[in-house]
PDB file of C-alpha atoms in Angstrom:
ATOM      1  CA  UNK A   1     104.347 103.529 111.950  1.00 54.00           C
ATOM      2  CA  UNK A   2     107.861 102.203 110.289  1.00 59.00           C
ATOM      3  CA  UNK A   3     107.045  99.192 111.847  1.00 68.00           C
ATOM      4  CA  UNK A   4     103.745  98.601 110.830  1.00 79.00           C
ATOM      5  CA  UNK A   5     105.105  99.475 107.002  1.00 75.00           C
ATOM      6  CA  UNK A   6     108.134  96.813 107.267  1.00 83.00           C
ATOM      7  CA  UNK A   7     105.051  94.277 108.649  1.00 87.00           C
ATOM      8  CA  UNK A   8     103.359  94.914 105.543  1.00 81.00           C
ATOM      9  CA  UNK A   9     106.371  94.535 103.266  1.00 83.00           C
ATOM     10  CA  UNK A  10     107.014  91.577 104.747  1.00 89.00           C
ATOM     11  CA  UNK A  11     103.619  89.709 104.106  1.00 88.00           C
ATOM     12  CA  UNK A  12     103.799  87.942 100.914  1.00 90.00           C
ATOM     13  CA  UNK A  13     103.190  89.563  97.741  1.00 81.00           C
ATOM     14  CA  UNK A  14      99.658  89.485  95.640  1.00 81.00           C
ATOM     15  CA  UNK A  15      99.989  86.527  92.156  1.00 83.00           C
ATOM     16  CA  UNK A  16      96.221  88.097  91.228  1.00 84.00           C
ATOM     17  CA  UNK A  17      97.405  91.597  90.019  1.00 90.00           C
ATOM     18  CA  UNK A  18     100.270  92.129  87.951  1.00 94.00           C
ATOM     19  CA  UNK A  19     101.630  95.540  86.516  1.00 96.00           C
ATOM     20  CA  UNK A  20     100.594  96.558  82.815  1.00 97.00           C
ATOM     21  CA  UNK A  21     101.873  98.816  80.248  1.00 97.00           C
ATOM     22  CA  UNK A  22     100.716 102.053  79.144  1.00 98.00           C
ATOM     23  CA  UNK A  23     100.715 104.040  76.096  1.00 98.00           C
ATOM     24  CA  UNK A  24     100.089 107.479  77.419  1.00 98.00           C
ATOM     25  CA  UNK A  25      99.638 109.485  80.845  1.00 98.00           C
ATOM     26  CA  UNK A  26      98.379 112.810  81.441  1.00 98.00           C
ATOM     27  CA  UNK A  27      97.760 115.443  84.555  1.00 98.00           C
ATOM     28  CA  UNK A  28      94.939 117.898  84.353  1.00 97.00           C
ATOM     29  CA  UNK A  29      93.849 120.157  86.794  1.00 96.00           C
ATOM     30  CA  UNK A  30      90.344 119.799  88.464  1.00 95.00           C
ATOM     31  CA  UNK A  31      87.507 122.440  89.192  1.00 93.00           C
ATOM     32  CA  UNK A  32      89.094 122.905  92.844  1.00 93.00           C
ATOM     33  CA  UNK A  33      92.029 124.766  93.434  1.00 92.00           C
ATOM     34  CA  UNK A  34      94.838 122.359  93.734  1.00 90.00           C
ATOM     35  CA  UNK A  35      93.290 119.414  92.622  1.00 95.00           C
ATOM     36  CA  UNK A  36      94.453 116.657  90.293  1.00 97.00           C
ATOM     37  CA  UNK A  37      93.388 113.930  87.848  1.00 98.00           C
ATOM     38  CA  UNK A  38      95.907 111.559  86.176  1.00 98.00           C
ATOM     39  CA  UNK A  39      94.575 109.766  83.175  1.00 98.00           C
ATOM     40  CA  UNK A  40      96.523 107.035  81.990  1.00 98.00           C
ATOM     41  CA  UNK A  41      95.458 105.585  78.505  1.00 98.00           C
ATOM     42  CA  UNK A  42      96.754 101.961  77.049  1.00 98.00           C
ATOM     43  CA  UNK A  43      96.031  98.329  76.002  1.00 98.00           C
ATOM     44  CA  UNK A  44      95.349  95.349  77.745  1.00 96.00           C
ATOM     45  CA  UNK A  45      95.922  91.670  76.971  1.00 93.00           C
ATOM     46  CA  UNK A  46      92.609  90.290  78.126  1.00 93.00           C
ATOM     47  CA  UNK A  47      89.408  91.993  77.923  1.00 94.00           C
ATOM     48  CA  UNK A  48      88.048  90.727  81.091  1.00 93.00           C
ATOM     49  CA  UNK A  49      90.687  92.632  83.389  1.00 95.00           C
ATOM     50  CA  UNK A  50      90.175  95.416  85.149  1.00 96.00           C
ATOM     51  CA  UNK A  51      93.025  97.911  85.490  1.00 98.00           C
ATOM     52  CA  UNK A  52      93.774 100.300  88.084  1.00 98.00           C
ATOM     53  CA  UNK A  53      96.045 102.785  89.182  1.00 98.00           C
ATOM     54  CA  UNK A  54      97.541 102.214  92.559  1.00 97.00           C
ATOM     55  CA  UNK A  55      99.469 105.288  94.822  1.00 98.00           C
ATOM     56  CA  UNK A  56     102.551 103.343  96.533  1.00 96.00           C
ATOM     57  CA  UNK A  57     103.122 104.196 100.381  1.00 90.00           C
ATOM     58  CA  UNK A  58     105.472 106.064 101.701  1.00 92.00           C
ATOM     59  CA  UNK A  59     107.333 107.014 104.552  1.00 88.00           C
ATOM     60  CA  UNK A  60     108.547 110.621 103.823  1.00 95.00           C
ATOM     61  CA  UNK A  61     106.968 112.016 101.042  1.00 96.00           C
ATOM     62  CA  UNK A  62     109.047 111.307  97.619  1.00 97.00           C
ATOM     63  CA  UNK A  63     110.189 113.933  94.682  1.00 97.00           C
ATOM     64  CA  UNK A  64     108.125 111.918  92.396  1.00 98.00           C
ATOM     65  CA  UNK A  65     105.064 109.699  94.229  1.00 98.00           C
ATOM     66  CA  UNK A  66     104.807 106.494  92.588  1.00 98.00           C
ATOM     67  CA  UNK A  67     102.102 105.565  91.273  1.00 98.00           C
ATOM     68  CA  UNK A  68     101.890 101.458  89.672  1.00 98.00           C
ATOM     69  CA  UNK A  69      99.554 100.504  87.115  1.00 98.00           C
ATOM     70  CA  UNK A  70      98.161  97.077  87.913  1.00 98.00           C
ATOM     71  CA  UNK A  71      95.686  94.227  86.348  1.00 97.00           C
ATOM     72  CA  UNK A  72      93.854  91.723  87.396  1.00 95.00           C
ATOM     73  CA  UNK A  73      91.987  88.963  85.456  1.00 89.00           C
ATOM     74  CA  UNK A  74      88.016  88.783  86.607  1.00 83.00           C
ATOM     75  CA  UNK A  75      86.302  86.256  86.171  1.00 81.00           C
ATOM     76  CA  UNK A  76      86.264  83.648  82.685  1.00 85.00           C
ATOM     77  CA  UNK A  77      89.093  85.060  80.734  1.00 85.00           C
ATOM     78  CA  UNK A  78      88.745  86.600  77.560  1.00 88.00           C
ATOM     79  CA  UNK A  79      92.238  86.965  75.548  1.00 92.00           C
ATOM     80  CA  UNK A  80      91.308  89.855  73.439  1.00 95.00           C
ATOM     81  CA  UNK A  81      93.377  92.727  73.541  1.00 96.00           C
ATOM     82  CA  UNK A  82      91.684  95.638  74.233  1.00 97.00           C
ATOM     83  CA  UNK A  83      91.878  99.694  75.305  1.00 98.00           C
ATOM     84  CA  UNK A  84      91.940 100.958  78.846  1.00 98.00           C
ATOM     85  CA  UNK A  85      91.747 104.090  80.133  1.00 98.00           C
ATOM     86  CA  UNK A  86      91.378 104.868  84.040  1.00 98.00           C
ATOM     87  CA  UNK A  87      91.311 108.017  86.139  1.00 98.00           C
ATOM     88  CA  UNK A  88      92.697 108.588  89.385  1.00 98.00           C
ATOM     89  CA  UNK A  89      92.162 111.535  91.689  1.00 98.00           C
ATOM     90  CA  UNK A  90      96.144 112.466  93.064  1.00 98.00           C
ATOM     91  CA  UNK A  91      95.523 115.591  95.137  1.00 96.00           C
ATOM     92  CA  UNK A  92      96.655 113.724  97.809  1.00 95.00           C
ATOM     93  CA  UNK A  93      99.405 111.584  96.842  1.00 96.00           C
ATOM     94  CA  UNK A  94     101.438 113.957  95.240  1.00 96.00           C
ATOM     95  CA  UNK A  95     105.388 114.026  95.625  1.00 97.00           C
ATOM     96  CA  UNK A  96     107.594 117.683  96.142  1.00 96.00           C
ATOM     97  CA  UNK A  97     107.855 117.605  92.122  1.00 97.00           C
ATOM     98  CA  UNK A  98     104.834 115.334  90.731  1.00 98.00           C
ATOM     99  CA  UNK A  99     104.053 111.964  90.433  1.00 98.00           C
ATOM    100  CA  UNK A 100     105.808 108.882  88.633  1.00 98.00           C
ATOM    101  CA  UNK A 101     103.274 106.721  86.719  1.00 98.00           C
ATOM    102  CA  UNK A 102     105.180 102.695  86.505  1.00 98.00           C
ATOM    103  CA  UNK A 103     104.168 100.458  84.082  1.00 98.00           C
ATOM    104  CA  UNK A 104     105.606  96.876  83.440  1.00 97.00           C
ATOM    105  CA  UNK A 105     108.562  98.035  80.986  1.00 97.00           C
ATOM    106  CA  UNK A 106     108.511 101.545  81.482  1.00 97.00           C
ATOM    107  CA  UNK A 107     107.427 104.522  84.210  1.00 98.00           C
ATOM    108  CA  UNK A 108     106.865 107.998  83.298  1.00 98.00           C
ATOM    109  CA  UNK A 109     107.421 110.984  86.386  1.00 98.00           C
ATOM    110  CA  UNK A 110     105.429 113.945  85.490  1.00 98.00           C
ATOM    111  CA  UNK A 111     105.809 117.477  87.199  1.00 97.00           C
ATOM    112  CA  UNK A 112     102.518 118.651  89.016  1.00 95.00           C
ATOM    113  CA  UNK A 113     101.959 121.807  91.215  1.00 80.00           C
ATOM    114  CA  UNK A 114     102.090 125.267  91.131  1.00 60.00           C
ATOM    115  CA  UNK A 115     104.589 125.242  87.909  1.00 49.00           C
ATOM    116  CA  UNK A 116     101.894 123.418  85.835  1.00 52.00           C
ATOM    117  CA  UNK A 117     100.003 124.865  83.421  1.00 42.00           C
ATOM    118  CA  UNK A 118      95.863 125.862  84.917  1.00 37.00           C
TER     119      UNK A 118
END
């Protein structure tokens, strides 16, 4: 499996999506025991691009899973900046401690689990 990860790795990387800032990100707790929702909340430079939150791959499983938030221009483009907001269901990429959301300039880890608030 290590191997098949460093073949990945190796393959060159994606121009088409590019990471994006965010203003704000959030964890709340689903209707099923031990399940997750991360809501991350900001602005992007072109209205026609559709932003999504993407769980990194790991190995071992981290303290904090990573967790990038990416762009990608659709279509004519429209340079208008505009709100985002997308939702991403992290029951099951969730690190020992939480998850760490990474935007372009910033990331943000955020403590999930039993020591969260329900």
């Amino acid at each position: 499996m290590a191997t098949d990860l460093k073949a990945l790795e190796a393959l060159p990387p994606s121009t088409t999506f590019r990471r994006i800032d965010f203003d704000t990100a959030r964890v709340d707790p689903g209707f099923l025991p031990n399940s997750w929702f991360l809501t991350v909340n900001g602005r992007k430079p072109w209205a026609s691009m559709t932003v999504e939150l993407v769980p990194l791959v790991y190995v071992k499983r981290p303290d904090f899973w990573g967790i990038e938030v990416v762009a990608a221009q659709r279509g004519i483009g429209i340079p208008l900046e505009v709100p985002y907001s997308v939702v991403l269901e992290i029951s099951n990429v969730l690190g020992t401690a939480g998850i760490e959301v990474i935007g372009a300039t910033k990331s943000e880890k955020i403590k999930v689990g039993s020591g969260q608030d329900r």
